[in-house]
């Protein structure tokens, strides 16, 4: 009899233990809300240079491959995406990113212009276009003296493999009033159009 009662007691104890363990694991597996910063950190994307956010963007005047000048003030009324990157030396990642940005018509729908900013000499970029003709579709601006990259603090971002010398792989979103609204650094050098467009849609939403 005692043996039977002992067996019953042990069985009940084990059943309760298993239920509690399963309940605890299920609780831990349930999705928990995470902040935007935790989300980006999880994907190795970084929100950087926060001191520039919600402040007027540093002005710039840069030339494209044909010598045409593009300045911040010329694009008031449009959102602007600046893609700072390593240019010629960043093959194929940056090249593919520039092409993906250029081909994505969703930016036009959101009243947004996209500029890729590099510090290479123009002639070096001409050679890159010969290798990948699609690059000619992108609006590439030449920051040869690095002054614009410095003004946006793009030479010291975590993704820069040559800190102080080259930009990394970073995006700046400027709104229609010339205010910096978003800065994203991407050490993984991926195509981030979806992330950028999500932020632009938020900016475009009318405020009450």
Short mmCIF file of C-alpha atoms in Angstrom, two decimals:
data_model
loop_
_atom_site.label_atom_id
_atom_site.label_comp_id
_atom_site.label_asym_id
_atom_site.label_seq_id
_atom_site.Cartn_x
_atom_site.Cartn_y
_atom_site.Cartn_z
CA UNK A 1 0.00 0.00 0.00
CA UNK A 2 2.77 2.38 0.97
CA UNK A 3 4.57 1.62 -2.27
CA UNK A 4 1.42 2.38 -4.24
CA UNK A 5 0.89 5.73 -2.42
CA UNK A 6 4.52 6.62 -2.96
CA UNK A 7 4.13 5.92 -6.68
CA UNK A 8 1.00 8.12 -6.85
CA UNK A 9 2.76 10.97 -5.02
CA UNK A 10 5.80 10.85 -7.32
CA UNK A 11 3.57 10.80 -10.43
CA UNK A 12 1.61 13.85 -9.26
CA UNK A 13 4.81 15.71 -8.41
CA UNK A 14 6.35 14.99 -11.82
CA UNK A 15 3.16 16.05 -13.63
CA UNK A 16 3.05 19.38 -11.79
CA UNK A 17 6.76 19.98 -12.49
CA UNK A 18 6.34 19.30 -16.22
CA UNK A 19 3.32 21.63 -16.44
CA UNK A 20 5.19 24.43 -14.68
CA UNK A 21 8.24 24.03 -16.90
CA UNK A 22 6.14 24.06 -20.06
CA UNK A 23 4.23 27.11 -18.86
CA UNK A 24 7.47 28.96 -18.13
CA UNK A 25 8.92 28.15 -21.54
CA UNK A 26 5.74 29.18 -23.33
CA UNK A 27 5.83 32.48 -21.50
CA UNK A 28 9.39 33.14 -22.59
CA UNK A 29 8.58 32.25 -26.19
CA UNK A 30 5.70 34.70 -26.48
CA UNK A 31 6.66 37.79 -28.51
CA UNK A 32 7.63 40.80 -26.46
CA UNK A 33 7.40 44.39 -27.70
CA UNK A 34 10.80 45.87 -28.53
CA UNK A 35 11.90 49.40 -29.08
CA UNK A 36 12.98 50.69 -32.49
CA UNK A 37 16.60 50.79 -31.35
CA UNK A 38 16.48 47.17 -30.13
CA UNK A 39 14.91 46.18 -33.45
CA UNK A 40 17.69 47.78 -35.47
CA UNK A 41 20.37 46.42 -33.17
CA UNK A 42 18.92 42.95 -33.71
CA UNK A 43 19.42 43.40 -37.44
CA UNK A 44 22.86 44.98 -37.03
CA UNK A 45 21.41 48.29 -38.18
CA UNK A 46 22.26 51.32 -36.10
CA UNK A 47 20.57 54.62 -35.49
CA UNK A 48 23.52 57.02 -35.35
CA UNK A 49 24.40 60.71 -35.09
CA UNK A 50 21.24 61.40 -33.12
CA UNK A 51 22.42 64.93 -32.37
CA UNK A 52 21.54 65.85 -35.97
CA UNK A 53 17.98 64.54 -35.78
CA UNK A 54 15.23 67.18 -35.97
CA UNK A 55 17.74 69.91 -36.79
CA UNK A 56 18.28 71.74 -40.09
CA UNK A 57 20.50 69.66 -42.36
CA UNK A 58 23.97 71.03 -43.13
CA UNK A 59 23.81 72.74 -46.50
CA UNK A 60 25.66 71.17 -49.42
CA UNK A 61 26.52 71.92 -53.02
CA UNK A 62 27.97 68.99 -54.91
CA UNK A 63 28.51 68.18 -58.57
CA UNK A 64 27.50 65.07 -60.46
CA UNK A 65 29.58 63.31 -63.10
CA UNK A 66 28.57 65.89 -65.72
CA UNK A 67 29.37 68.90 -63.55
CA UNK A 68 25.75 69.73 -62.67
CA UNK A 69 25.44 71.25 -59.19
CA UNK A 70 22.96 69.86 -56.66
CA UNK A 71 22.28 71.78 -53.48
CA UNK A 72 20.05 71.20 -50.48
CA UNK A 73 18.09 74.42 -51.00
CA UNK A 74 17.12 73.40 -54.55
CA UNK A 75 15.03 70.53 -53.23
CA UNK A 76 12.81 72.20 -50.67
CA UNK A 77 9.38 70.62 -50.92
CA UNK A 78 10.83 67.16 -51.49
CA UNK A 79 12.18 64.55 -49.13
CA UNK A 80 15.84 63.74 -49.71
CA UNK A 81 17.73 60.52 -49.08
CA UNK A 82 21.51 60.82 -48.96
CA UNK A 83 23.37 57.53 -49.24
CA UNK A 84 26.95 57.99 -48.02
CA UNK A 85 29.18 55.10 -49.06
CA UNK A 86 32.67 53.97 -50.02
CA UNK A 87 32.09 54.29 -53.73
CA UNK A 88 34.41 52.58 -56.18
CA UNK A 89 36.20 50.42 -53.63
CA UNK A 90 32.89 49.02 -52.31
CA UNK A 91 32.23 46.52 -55.09
CA UNK A 92 29.69 45.01 -55.49
CA UNK A 93 27.67 45.95 -52.38
CA UNK A 94 27.55 49.75 -52.67
CA UNK A 95 27.16 49.58 -56.44
CA UNK A 96 24.15 47.29 -56.06
CA UNK A 97 22.70 49.52 -53.35
CA UNK A 98 22.92 52.58 -55.59
CA UNK A 99 21.21 50.79 -58.45
CA UNK A 100 18.47 49.45 -56.16
CA UNK A 101 17.80 52.97 -54.86
CA UNK A 102 17.67 54.36 -58.39
CA UNK A 103 15.30 51.70 -59.75
CA UNK A 104 12.85 51.83 -56.85
CA UNK A 105 9.97 53.98 -58.12
CA UNK A 106 8.37 54.02 -54.68
CA UNK A 107 10.65 56.93 -53.77
CA UNK A 108 9.11 58.99 -56.56
CA UNK A 109 5.63 58.16 -55.28
CA UNK A 110 6.68 59.48 -51.87
CA UNK A 111 7.99 62.72 -53.45
CA UNK A 112 11.56 61.77 -52.58
CA UNK A 113 14.87 62.22 -54.40
CA UNK A 114 17.85 59.95 -53.74
CA UNK A 115 21.49 60.97 -54.01
CA UNK A 116 24.51 58.73 -53.53
CA UNK A 117 27.52 60.59 -52.12
CA UNK A 118 31.06 59.33 -52.66
CA UNK A 119 34.53 60.82 -52.23
CA UNK A 120 36.16 59.25 -55.30
CA UNK A 121 37.58 61.28 -58.19
CA UNK A 122 35.19 61.54 -61.14
CA UNK A 123 37.47 59.59 -63.45
CA UNK A 124 37.48 56.62 -61.09
CA UNK A 125 33.71 56.59 -61.18
CA UNK A 126 33.67 56.68 -64.98
CA UNK A 127 35.66 53.43 -64.91
CA UNK A 128 33.11 51.90 -62.52
CA UNK A 129 30.28 52.81 -64.92
CA UNK A 130 32.13 51.07 -67.74
CA UNK A 131 32.16 47.91 -65.63
CA UNK A 132 28.51 48.26 -64.54
CA UNK A 133 26.60 50.55 -66.94
CA UNK A 134 23.48 50.58 -64.73
CA UNK A 135 25.38 52.85 -62.33
CA UNK A 136 24.95 55.65 -64.84
CA UNK A 137 21.27 55.85 -63.85
CA UNK A 138 22.09 56.81 -60.26
CA UNK A 139 22.55 60.43 -59.22
CA UNK A 140 26.03 60.25 -57.75
CA UNK A 141 27.47 63.37 -56.14
CA UNK A 142 31.18 63.84 -55.60
CA UNK A 143 32.34 64.97 -52.16
CA UNK A 144 36.02 64.88 -53.07
CA UNK A 145 37.19 67.14 -50.24
CA UNK A 146 34.96 65.19 -47.77
CA UNK A 147 33.45 68.42 -46.46
CA UNK A 148 29.85 67.23 -46.74
CA UNK A 149 30.67 63.81 -45.30
CA UNK A 150 32.29 65.57 -42.34
CA UNK A 151 29.36 67.95 -41.84
CA UNK A 152 27.03 64.96 -41.50
CA UNK A 153 29.59 63.08 -39.34
CA UNK A 154 29.68 60.25 -41.85
CA UNK A 155 33.40 59.52 -41.56
CA UNK A 156 33.11 58.14 -38.04
CA UNK A 157 30.08 55.86 -38.24
CA UNK A 158 30.44 52.26 -37.00
CA UNK A 159 30.20 50.85 -40.54
CA UNK A 160 33.23 52.78 -41.79
CA UNK A 161 36.10 50.37 -42.46
CA UNK A 162 38.48 53.33 -42.80
CA UNK A 163 37.45 55.68 -39.97
CA UNK A 164 38.21 59.32 -40.69
CA UNK A 165 39.05 58.58 -44.32
CA UNK A 166 35.93 57.07 -45.92
CA UNK A 167 32.22 57.08 -45.16
CA UNK A 168 30.68 53.78 -44.19
CA UNK A 169 27.28 52.73 -45.48
CA UNK A 170 24.81 55.22 -44.09
CA UNK A 171 21.51 56.83 -45.04
CA UNK A 172 20.25 60.28 -44.08
CA UNK A 173 16.62 61.28 -44.62
CA UNK A 174 15.89 65.01 -44.87
CA UNK A 175 12.29 66.19 -44.93
CA UNK A 176 10.63 68.73 -47.23
CA UNK A 177 11.64 71.58 -44.93
CA UNK A 178 15.32 70.69 -44.93
CA UNK A 179 15.29 69.06 -41.49
CA UNK A 180 17.17 65.83 -40.74
CA UNK A 181 14.59 63.28 -39.67
CA UNK A 182 16.39 59.96 -39.75
CA UNK A 183 19.92 58.52 -39.95
CA UNK A 184 20.64 54.83 -40.41
CA UNK A 185 24.02 53.10 -40.46
CA UNK A 186 24.28 49.63 -41.97
CA UNK A 187 27.45 47.58 -41.33
CA UNK A 188 25.91 44.68 -43.28
CA UNK A 189 25.67 46.76 -46.49
CA UNK A 190 22.23 45.44 -47.41
CA UNK A 191 19.43 46.81 -49.57
CA UNK A 192 17.41 48.87 -47.07
CA UNK A 193 14.79 50.50 -49.29
CA UNK A 194 11.90 49.09 -47.27
CA UNK A 195 13.22 50.54 -44.01
CA UNK A 196 13.81 53.93 -45.62
CA UNK A 197 10.38 54.04 -47.20
CA UNK A 198 8.71 53.19 -43.90
CA UNK A 199 10.35 56.23 -42.32
CA UNK A 200 9.50 58.47 -45.29
CA UNK A 201 5.85 57.43 -45.09
CA UNK A 202 5.83 58.46 -41.43
CA UNK A 203 7.31 61.84 -42.34
CA UNK A 204 4.73 62.34 -45.11
CA UNK A 205 1.78 61.67 -42.81
CA UNK A 206 -0.15 64.90 -42.18
CA UNK A 207 -0.01 66.21 -38.64
CA UNK A 208 -3.15 67.34 -36.86
#
